[in-house]
Coordinates of C-alpha atoms in Angstrom, one line a residue:
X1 CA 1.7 18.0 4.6
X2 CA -0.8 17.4 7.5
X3 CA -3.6 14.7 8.1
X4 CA -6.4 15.8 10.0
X5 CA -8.5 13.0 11.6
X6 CA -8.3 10.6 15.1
X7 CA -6.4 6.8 14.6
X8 CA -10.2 5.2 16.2
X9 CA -10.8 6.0 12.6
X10 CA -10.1 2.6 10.3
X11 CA -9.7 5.1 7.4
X12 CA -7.7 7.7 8.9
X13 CA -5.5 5.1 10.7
X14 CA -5.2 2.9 6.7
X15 CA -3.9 6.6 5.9
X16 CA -1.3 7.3 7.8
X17 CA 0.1 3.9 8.1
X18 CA 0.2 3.9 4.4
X19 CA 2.4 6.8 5.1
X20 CA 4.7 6.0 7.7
X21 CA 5.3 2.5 5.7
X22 CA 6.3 4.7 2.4
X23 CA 8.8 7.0 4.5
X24 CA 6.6 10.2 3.9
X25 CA 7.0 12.6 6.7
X26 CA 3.5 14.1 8.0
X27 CA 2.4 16.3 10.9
X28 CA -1.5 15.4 12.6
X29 CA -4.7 17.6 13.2
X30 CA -6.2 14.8 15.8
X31 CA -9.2 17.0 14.7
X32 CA -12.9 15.6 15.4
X33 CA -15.5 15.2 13.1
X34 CA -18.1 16.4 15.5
X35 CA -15.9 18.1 17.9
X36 CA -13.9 20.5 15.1
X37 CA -16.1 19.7 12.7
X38 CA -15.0 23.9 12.4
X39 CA -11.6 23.5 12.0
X40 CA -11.7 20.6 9.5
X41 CA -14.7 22.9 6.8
X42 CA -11.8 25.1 5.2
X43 CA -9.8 22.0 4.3
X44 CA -13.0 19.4 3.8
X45 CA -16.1 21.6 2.6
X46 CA -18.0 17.7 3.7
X47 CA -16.4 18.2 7.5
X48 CA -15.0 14.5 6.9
X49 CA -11.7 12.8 7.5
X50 CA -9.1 11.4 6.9
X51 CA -8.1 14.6 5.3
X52 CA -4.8 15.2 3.9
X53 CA -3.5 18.6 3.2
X54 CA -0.7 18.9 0.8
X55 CA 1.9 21.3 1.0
X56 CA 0.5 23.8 -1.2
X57 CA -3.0 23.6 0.7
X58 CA -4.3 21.5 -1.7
X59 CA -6.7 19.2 0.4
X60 CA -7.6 15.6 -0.6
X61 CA -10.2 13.5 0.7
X62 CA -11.4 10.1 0.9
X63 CA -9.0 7.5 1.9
X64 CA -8.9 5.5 -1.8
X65 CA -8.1 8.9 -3.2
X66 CA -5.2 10.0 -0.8
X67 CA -4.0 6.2 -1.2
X68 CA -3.7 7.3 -4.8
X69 CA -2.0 10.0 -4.6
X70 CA 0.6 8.8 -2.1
X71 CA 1.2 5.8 -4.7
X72 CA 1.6 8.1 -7.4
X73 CA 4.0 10.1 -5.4
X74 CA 6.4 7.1 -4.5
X75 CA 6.4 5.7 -7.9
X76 CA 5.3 2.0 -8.9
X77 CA 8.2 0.2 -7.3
X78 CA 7.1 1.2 -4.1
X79 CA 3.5 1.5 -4.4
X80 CA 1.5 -1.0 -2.5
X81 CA -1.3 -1.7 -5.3
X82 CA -0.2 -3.4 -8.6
X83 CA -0.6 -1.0 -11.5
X84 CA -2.7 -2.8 -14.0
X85 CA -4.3 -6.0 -14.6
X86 CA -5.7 -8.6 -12.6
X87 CA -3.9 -8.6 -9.7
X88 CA -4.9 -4.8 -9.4
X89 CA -8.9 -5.6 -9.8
X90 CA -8.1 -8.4 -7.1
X91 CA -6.7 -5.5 -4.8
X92 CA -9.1 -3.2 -5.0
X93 CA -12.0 -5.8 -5.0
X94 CA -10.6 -6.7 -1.2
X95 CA -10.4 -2.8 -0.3
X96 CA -13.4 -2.0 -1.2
X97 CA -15.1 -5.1 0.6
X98 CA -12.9 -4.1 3.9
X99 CA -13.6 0.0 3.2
X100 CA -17.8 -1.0 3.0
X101 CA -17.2 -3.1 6.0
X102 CA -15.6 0.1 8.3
X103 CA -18.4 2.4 6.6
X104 CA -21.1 -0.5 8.1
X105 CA -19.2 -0.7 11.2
X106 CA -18.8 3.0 11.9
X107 CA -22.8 3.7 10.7
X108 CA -23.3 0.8 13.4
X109 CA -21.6 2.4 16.1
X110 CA -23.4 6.0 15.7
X111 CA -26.9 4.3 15.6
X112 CA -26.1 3.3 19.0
X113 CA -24.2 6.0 20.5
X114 CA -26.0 8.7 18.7
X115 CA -29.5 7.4 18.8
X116 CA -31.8 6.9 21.9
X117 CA -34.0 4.8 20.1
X118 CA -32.2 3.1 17.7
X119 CA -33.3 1.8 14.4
X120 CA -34.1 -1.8 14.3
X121 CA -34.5 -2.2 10.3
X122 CA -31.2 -0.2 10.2
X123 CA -29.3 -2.0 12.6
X124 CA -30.2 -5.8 11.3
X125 CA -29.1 -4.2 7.7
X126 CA -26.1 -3.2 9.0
X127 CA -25.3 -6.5 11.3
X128 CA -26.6 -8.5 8.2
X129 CA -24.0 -6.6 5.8
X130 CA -21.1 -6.8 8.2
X131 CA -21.5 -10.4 8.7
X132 CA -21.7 -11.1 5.0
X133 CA -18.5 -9.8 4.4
X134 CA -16.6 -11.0 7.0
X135 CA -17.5 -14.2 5.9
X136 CA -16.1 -13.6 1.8
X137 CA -13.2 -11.6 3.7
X138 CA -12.5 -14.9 5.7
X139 CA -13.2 -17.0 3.0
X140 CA -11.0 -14.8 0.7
X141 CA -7.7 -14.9 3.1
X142 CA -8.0 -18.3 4.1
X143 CA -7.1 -19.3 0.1
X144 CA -4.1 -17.2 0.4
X145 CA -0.9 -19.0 1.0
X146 CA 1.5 -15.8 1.8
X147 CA 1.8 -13.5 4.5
X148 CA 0.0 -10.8 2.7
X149 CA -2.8 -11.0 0.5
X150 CA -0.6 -10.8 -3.0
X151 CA 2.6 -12.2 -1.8
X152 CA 5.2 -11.3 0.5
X153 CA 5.5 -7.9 0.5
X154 CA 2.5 -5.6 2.5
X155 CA -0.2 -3.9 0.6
X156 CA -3.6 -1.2 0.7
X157 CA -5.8 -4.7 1.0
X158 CA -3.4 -5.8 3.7
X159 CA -3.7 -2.6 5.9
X160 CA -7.6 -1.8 5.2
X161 CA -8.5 -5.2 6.4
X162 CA -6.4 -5.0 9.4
X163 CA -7.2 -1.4 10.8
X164 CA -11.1 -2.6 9.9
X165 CA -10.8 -6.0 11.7
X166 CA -9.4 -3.7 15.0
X167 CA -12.0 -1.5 14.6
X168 CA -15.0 -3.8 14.1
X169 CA -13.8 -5.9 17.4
X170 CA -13.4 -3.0 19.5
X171 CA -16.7 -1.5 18.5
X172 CA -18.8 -4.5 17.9
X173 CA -17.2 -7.3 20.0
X174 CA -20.5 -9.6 19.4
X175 CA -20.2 -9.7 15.8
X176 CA -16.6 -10.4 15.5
X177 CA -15.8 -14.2 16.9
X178 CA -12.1 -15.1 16.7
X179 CA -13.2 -18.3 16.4
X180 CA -15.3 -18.2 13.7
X181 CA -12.6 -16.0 11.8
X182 CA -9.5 -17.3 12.3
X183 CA -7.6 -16.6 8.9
X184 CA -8.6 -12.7 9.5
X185 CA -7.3 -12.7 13.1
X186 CA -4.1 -14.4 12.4
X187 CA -4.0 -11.7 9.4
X188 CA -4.9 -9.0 11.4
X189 CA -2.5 -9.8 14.4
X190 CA 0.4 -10.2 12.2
X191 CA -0.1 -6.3 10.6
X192 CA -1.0 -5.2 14.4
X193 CA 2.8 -6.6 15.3
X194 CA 4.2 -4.4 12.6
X195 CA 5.6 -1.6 14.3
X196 CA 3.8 1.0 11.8
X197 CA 0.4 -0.4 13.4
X198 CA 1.9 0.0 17.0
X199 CA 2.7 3.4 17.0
X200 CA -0.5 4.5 15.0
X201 CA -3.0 3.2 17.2
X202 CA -5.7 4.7 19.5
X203 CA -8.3 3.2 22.0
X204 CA -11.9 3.6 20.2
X205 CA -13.2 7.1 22.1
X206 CA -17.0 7.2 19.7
X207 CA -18.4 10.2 20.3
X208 CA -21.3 10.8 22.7
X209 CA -25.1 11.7 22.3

């Protein structure tokens, strides 16, 4: 199987993390979604990534959906999101906070990068929702007693937040004070000294106007 996408990409990066922490081997397409937007159409009819093509050519998309899969493949021993119940609503609730927060993030970034004039409606909606959930994200992780968010063993909520938190300081640097969130940086900096995180990691490189 291949994964086509670029590690600046929170969602690409959750991706194949997820996959070097299960043990699942994996060639890259660093393909761009505006550079090779070409390449990626036969595999990703929306030209979007991360992308993961399975063996048979089968392409999935959307991170959440490749997540499944992957946690399906290794069985739910291994699989970093509890199966039922509770502590599985929990999970995803956090995900999908930290997935809206990259989407935010990365719409952020584009407005300026892409746009000459930018948007001012757009970006305070943006700034507004990013800040909102950094603060419940903060909030949320500062309850939590163990070194990941459901105990001691890493999981989807655990990576998501991180790769976002990397993301959102690199591109955003004024809207992410350490200071002001110090349960996600110490969270963030404890999956960034996991050596999964260090070798899938690239330097922010947003594409030009």
């Amino acid at each position: 199987m291949f994964l086509i996408g670029q590690y600046d990409s929170p969602f690409v990066r959750r991706v194949a993390i997820a996959l070097k922490l299960y043990g699942i081997a994996f060639e890259r397409r660093p393909w761009s979604t505006f550079g090779d937007a070409d390449k990626i159409a036969p595999y990703n009819p929306l030209r979007r990534v991360p992308t993961l093509v399975l063996d048979d050519g089968e392409g999935l998309i959307e991170s959440t959906i490749i997540l499944d899969y992957l946690d399906d493949l290794v069985g739910p021993e291994k699989a970093m999101l509890p199966r039922a119940g509770a502590e599985r609503r929990r999970h995803l609730r956090i995900c999908a906070l930290a997935s809206g927060l990259g989407d935010k993030a990365v719409s952020l970034l584009y407005e300026r990068v892409l746009r000459k004039e930018q948007l001012a409606l757009w970006v305070e909606r943006c700034q507004a929702q990013i800040a909102d959930v950094l603060k419940v994200l903060e909030a949320e992780r500062a309850k939590v007693t163990t070194p990941y968010w459901l105990g001691t063993r890493i999981g989807h909520a655990d990576v998501v937040v991180a790769c976002v938190v990397r993301f959102t300081r690199e591109a955003h640097p004024q809207l992410f004070d350490a200071a002001r969130y110090p349960a996600l940086t110490a969270h963030a900096d404890r999956c960034e000294a996991l050596a999964p995180f260090k070798e899938i990691v690239q330097p922010l490189a947003p594409p030009k106007g």
